[in-house]
């Protein structure tokens, strides 16, 4: 899976992609993440990319043409690419959307905005999915892009060490326990639910189903 990220701030990705499972996935070449900065595609001597919105209003808008050129560079000659355009007013991002993208595509372009957003004509040039990661507004698309990379990557074979780790394919519970079986905190004992120690798999599945991780 190759993620192509259109962003003005590629360094914002360093720490998250440089740790743990995603770091290993990149090293093992299970996933690849490339960056395209629209600033590199401006004609402006100062590499300026934002301009005031037509019809007024606060904030600045990212110009369409540098973003279009950055997407075109990312797309190259590929005919089958999924282009995700991040916006808080988009369709809610879900696990099933992530799984379907992972299944059908090898190249995903994620367009990350800033300020008041990106000139809407980008969406007229390319067919995009307008996607939101939730009902709140962030200052930029870099966190949403990382969240999407993470979620889609979990569905790429080999990214999770153990295939059984994919929660969608088993009964996963939001409540998990490990050693010790019991401990005391401020005089009160905290024990692992007995059913988990019972060895009775049917009962354990039933217990997990009641507290199933929401998909
Ligand atoms: N007025 C813009 C709009 O409705 O799309 C919002 C601009 S927001 C301040 C700046 C950028 O952050 C957006 O262009 C988008 O890339 C990203 N962003 C903010 N909140 C988001 C969310 N909930 N989901 C996805 N992207 C988001």
Short mmCIF file of C-alpha atoms and ligand atoms in Angstrom, two decimals:
data_model
loop_
_atom_site.label_atom_id
_atom_site.label_comp_id
_atom_site.label_asym_id
_atom_site.label_seq_id
_atom_site.Cartn_x
_atom_site.Cartn_y
_atom_site.Cartn_z
CA UNK A 1 0.00 0.00 0.00
CA UNK A 2 1.44 3.34 -1.05
CA UNK A 3 0.08 6.45 0.70
CA UNK A 4 0.72 9.73 -1.11
CA UNK A 5 0.22 12.70 1.18
CA UNK A 6 -0.44 16.19 -0.13
CA UNK A 7 0.55 18.51 2.70
CA UNK A 8 2.18 21.84 3.46
CA UNK A 9 3.65 20.27 6.61
CA UNK A 10 5.29 16.90 5.89
CA UNK A 11 7.40 17.06 9.08
CA UNK A 12 4.18 16.78 11.11
CA UNK A 13 4.20 13.08 10.16
CA UNK A 14 7.70 12.21 11.39
CA UNK A 15 7.06 11.24 14.98
CA UNK A 16 3.95 9.12 14.49
CA UNK A 17 5.19 7.23 11.43
CA UNK A 18 8.57 6.79 13.14
CA UNK A 19 7.25 4.64 15.98
CA UNK A 20 6.05 1.12 16.63
CA UNK A 21 3.89 -0.78 14.13
CA UNK A 22 3.83 1.80 11.34
CA UNK A 23 7.59 2.31 11.56
CA UNK A 24 8.07 -1.45 11.19
CA UNK A 25 5.54 -1.62 8.36
CA UNK A 26 7.51 1.04 6.47
CA UNK A 27 10.83 -0.70 7.16
CA UNK A 28 9.36 -4.05 6.04
CA UNK A 29 8.00 -2.36 2.90
CA UNK A 30 4.42 -3.34 3.70
CA UNK A 31 3.44 0.30 3.38
CA UNK A 32 5.14 3.33 1.86
CA UNK A 33 4.39 6.99 2.59
CA UNK A 34 5.41 9.74 0.14
CA UNK A 35 4.91 13.48 0.53
CA UNK A 36 4.11 16.17 -2.03
CA UNK A 37 4.19 19.76 -0.83
CA UNK A 38 1.98 22.07 -2.91
CA UNK A 39 4.44 24.86 -2.08
CA UNK A 40 6.92 23.11 -4.42
CA UNK A 41 4.43 23.55 -7.26
CA UNK A 42 3.84 27.30 -7.02
CA UNK A 43 5.01 29.77 -9.64
CA UNK A 44 5.25 32.43 -6.95
CA UNK A 45 8.81 33.58 -6.22
CA UNK A 46 8.03 33.47 -2.46
CA UNK A 47 6.29 30.08 -2.77
CA UNK A 48 3.16 31.68 -1.42
CA UNK A 49 0.18 29.38 -1.59
CA UNK A 50 -2.67 31.02 0.33
CA UNK A 51 -4.89 33.89 -0.76
CA UNK A 52 -7.95 35.60 0.72
CA UNK A 53 -11.30 33.96 -0.07
CA UNK A 54 -13.55 35.41 -2.76
CA UNK A 55 -16.60 37.14 -1.26
CA UNK A 56 -14.64 37.87 1.88
CA UNK A 57 -14.51 36.12 5.21
CA UNK A 58 -11.80 35.30 7.69
CA UNK A 59 -8.72 33.20 7.00
CA UNK A 60 -6.92 32.25 3.84
CA UNK A 61 -7.65 29.66 1.18
CA UNK A 62 -5.05 27.34 -0.37
CA UNK A 63 -4.88 27.89 -4.12
CA UNK A 64 -6.11 25.14 -6.41
CA UNK A 65 -3.36 24.92 -9.04
CA UNK A 66 -0.39 23.94 -6.82
CA UNK A 67 -2.57 21.31 -5.14
CA UNK A 68 -3.73 19.99 -8.53
CA UNK A 69 -0.11 19.72 -9.69
CA UNK A 70 0.90 17.96 -6.48
CA UNK A 71 -1.94 15.45 -6.88
CA UNK A 72 -1.00 14.94 -10.53
CA UNK A 73 2.62 14.24 -9.49
CA UNK A 74 1.41 11.74 -6.89
CA UNK A 75 -0.95 10.09 -9.34
CA UNK A 76 1.63 9.76 -12.09
CA UNK A 77 0.41 7.41 -14.77
CA UNK A 78 -1.59 5.27 -12.38
CA UNK A 79 -5.19 4.77 -13.45
CA UNK A 80 -6.49 3.25 -10.22
CA UNK A 81 -6.02 5.54 -7.24
CA UNK A 82 -8.28 6.50 -4.38
CA UNK A 83 -8.16 10.23 -3.65
CA UNK A 84 -9.32 11.23 -0.17
CA UNK A 85 -10.07 14.93 0.31
CA UNK A 86 -10.10 15.78 4.01
CA UNK A 87 -12.79 18.11 5.29
CA UNK A 88 -14.79 18.27 8.52
CA UNK A 89 -17.95 18.34 6.42
CA UNK A 90 -17.12 15.09 4.61
CA UNK A 91 -18.51 11.59 5.07
CA UNK A 92 -17.59 10.04 8.40
CA UNK A 93 -14.45 7.86 8.12
CA UNK A 94 -15.15 4.32 9.32
CA UNK A 95 -13.39 1.02 9.75
CA UNK A 96 -15.41 -0.54 6.92
CA UNK A 97 -14.40 2.30 4.56
CA UNK A 98 -10.75 1.69 5.56
CA UNK A 99 -11.07 -2.05 4.95
CA UNK A 100 -12.64 -1.54 1.54
CA UNK A 101 -9.92 0.95 0.46
CA UNK A 102 -7.21 -1.48 1.64
CA UNK A 103 -8.84 -4.28 -0.34
CA UNK A 104 -9.37 -2.39 -3.61
CA UNK A 105 -6.45 0.03 -3.90
CA UNK A 106 -2.66 -0.02 -3.85
CA UNK A 107 -2.31 3.77 -4.06
CA UNK A 108 -4.15 6.22 -1.83
CA UNK A 109 -3.72 9.98 -2.15
CA UNK A 110 -4.73 11.96 0.94
CA UNK A 111 -5.23 15.69 0.44
CA UNK A 112 -4.62 17.55 3.65
CA UNK A 113 -5.79 21.15 4.00
CA UNK A 114 -4.99 24.05 6.33
CA UNK A 115 -6.37 27.52 7.09
CA UNK A 116 -9.88 27.93 5.60
CA UNK A 117 -9.37 24.90 3.36
CA UNK A 118 -8.46 24.29 -0.28
CA UNK A 119 -10.01 26.00 -3.33
CA UNK A 120 -12.99 23.77 -4.20
CA UNK A 121 -12.03 23.50 -7.87
CA UNK A 122 -9.55 20.73 -6.95
CA UNK A 123 -12.61 18.52 -6.42
CA UNK A 124 -13.82 19.36 -9.92
CA UNK A 125 -10.55 18.26 -11.52
CA UNK A 126 -10.22 14.96 -9.65
CA UNK A 127 -12.81 12.51 -8.44
CA UNK A 128 -12.36 12.49 -4.68
CA UNK A 129 -14.01 11.07 -1.58
CA UNK A 130 -14.69 13.92 0.86
CA UNK A 131 -13.91 12.40 4.23
CA UNK A 132 -14.19 13.64 7.82
CA UNK A 133 -12.63 11.91 10.80
CA UNK A 134 -15.30 13.22 13.14
CA UNK A 135 -17.68 16.00 14.12
CA UNK A 136 -15.04 18.54 15.14
CA UNK A 137 -12.75 20.98 13.34
CA UNK A 138 -8.97 20.69 13.50
CA UNK A 139 -6.45 23.29 12.33
CA UNK A 140 -5.17 21.01 9.59
CA UNK A 141 -5.47 17.67 7.81
CA UNK A 142 -2.18 16.22 9.06
CA UNK A 143 -3.67 14.44 12.09
CA UNK A 144 -6.64 13.11 10.08
CA UNK A 145 -4.24 11.85 7.39
CA UNK A 146 -2.18 9.96 9.97
CA UNK A 147 -5.31 8.50 11.51
CA UNK A 148 -6.39 7.28 8.08
CA UNK A 149 -2.94 5.85 7.26
CA UNK A 150 -3.00 3.98 10.57
CA UNK A 151 -6.50 2.56 10.14
CA UNK A 152 -6.04 1.48 6.52
CA UNK A 153 -2.60 0.00 7.27
CA UNK A 154 -4.10 -2.34 9.89
CA UNK A 155 -5.95 -3.99 7.00
CA UNK A 156 -2.83 -4.47 4.88
CA UNK A 157 -1.62 -8.08 5.16
CA UNK A 158 1.54 -8.34 7.25
CA UNK A 159 1.26 -4.96 8.98
CA UNK A 160 -0.09 -6.40 12.22
CA UNK A 161 2.39 -9.05 13.35
CA UNK A 162 -0.35 -11.56 14.05
CA UNK A 163 -3.24 -11.67 11.60
CA UNK A 164 -5.51 -12.58 14.53
CA UNK A 165 -4.85 -9.08 15.84
CA UNK A 166 -7.30 -7.65 13.33
CA UNK A 167 -10.16 -6.95 15.68
CA UNK A 168 -12.72 -6.86 12.90
CA UNK A 169 -12.24 -10.59 12.27
CA UNK A 170 -12.82 -11.68 15.86
CA UNK A 171 -14.76 -10.75 18.96
CA UNK A 172 -12.72 -7.96 20.49
CA UNK A 173 -13.56 -6.37 23.81
CA UNK A 174 -12.79 -2.83 24.95
CA UNK A 175 -11.95 -4.33 28.36
CA UNK A 176 -8.75 -6.37 28.34
CA UNK A 177 -6.69 -7.71 31.26
CA UNK A 178 -3.17 -9.02 31.89
CA UNK A 179 -1.07 -10.13 34.88
CA UNK A 180 -1.40 -9.99 37.83
CA UNK A 181 -4.74 -11.69 38.46
CA UNK A 182 -5.41 -9.28 41.30
CA UNK A 183 -3.85 -6.17 42.85
CA UNK A 184 -4.71 -3.69 45.56
CA UNK A 185 -4.94 0.06 45.15
CA UNK A 186 -5.73 2.24 48.15
CA UNK A 187 -6.92 -0.82 50.06
CA UNK A 188 -9.36 -2.01 47.38
CA UNK A 189 -8.79 -5.26 45.46
CA UNK A 190 -9.02 -5.25 41.66
CA UNK A 191 -9.39 -8.74 40.18
CA UNK A 192 -9.63 -10.05 36.63
CA UNK A 193 -13.23 -11.18 35.82
CA UNK A 194 -13.47 -14.87 36.77
CA UNK A 195 -14.88 -15.89 33.38
CA UNK A 196 -11.59 -14.96 31.69
CA UNK A 197 -9.75 -17.45 33.90
CA UNK A 198 -12.35 -20.20 33.42
CA UNK A 199 -10.94 -21.72 30.23
CA UNK A 200 -14.56 -21.95 29.00
CA UNK A 201 -14.23 -20.49 25.48
CA UNK A 202 -17.96 -20.28 24.81
CA UNK A 203 -18.50 -18.30 28.01
CA UNK A 204 -15.48 -16.09 27.27
CA UNK A 205 -16.82 -15.30 23.76
CA UNK A 206 -20.24 -14.54 25.25
CA UNK A 207 -18.64 -12.17 27.80
CA UNK A 208 -16.62 -10.45 25.07
CA UNK A 209 -19.65 -10.11 22.79
CA UNK A 210 -21.48 -8.16 25.48
CA UNK A 211 -18.65 -5.61 25.58
CA UNK A 212 -17.74 -5.82 21.89
CA UNK A 213 -15.52 -3.10 20.38
CA UNK A 214 -17.74 -0.87 18.30
CA UNK A 215 -16.99 -0.98 14.57
N1 LIG B 1 -13.76 25.28 6.10
C1 LIG B 1 -13.05 24.07 5.89
C2 LIG B 1 -13.98 22.95 5.46
O1 LIG B 1 -15.14 22.96 5.83
O2 LIG B 1 -13.48 22.00 4.82
C3 LIG B 1 -12.35 23.66 7.16
C4 LIG B 1 -10.96 24.06 7.22
S1 LIG B 1 -10.09 23.31 8.58
C5 LIG B 1 -9.84 24.66 9.67
C6 LIG B 1 -8.50 23.08 7.87
C7 LIG B 1 -8.26 21.71 7.32
O3 LIG B 1 -8.18 20.78 8.38
C8 LIG B 1 -9.28 21.14 6.38
O4 LIG B 1 -9.06 21.61 5.07
C9 LIG B 1 -9.06 19.66 6.51
O5 LIG B 1 -7.98 19.23 5.69
C10 LIG B 1 -8.62 19.51 7.96
N2 LIG B 1 -9.67 19.08 8.90
C11 LIG B 1 -10.11 19.78 9.97
N3 LIG B 1 -11.02 19.08 10.67
C12 LIG B 1 -11.17 17.90 10.02
C13 LIG B 1 -11.98 16.73 10.24
N4 LIG B 1 -12.83 16.65 11.25
N5 LIG B 1 -11.86 15.71 9.37
C14 LIG B 1 -11.00 15.77 8.33
N6 LIG B 1 -10.21 16.84 8.07
C15 LIG B 1 -10.30 17.89 8.89
#
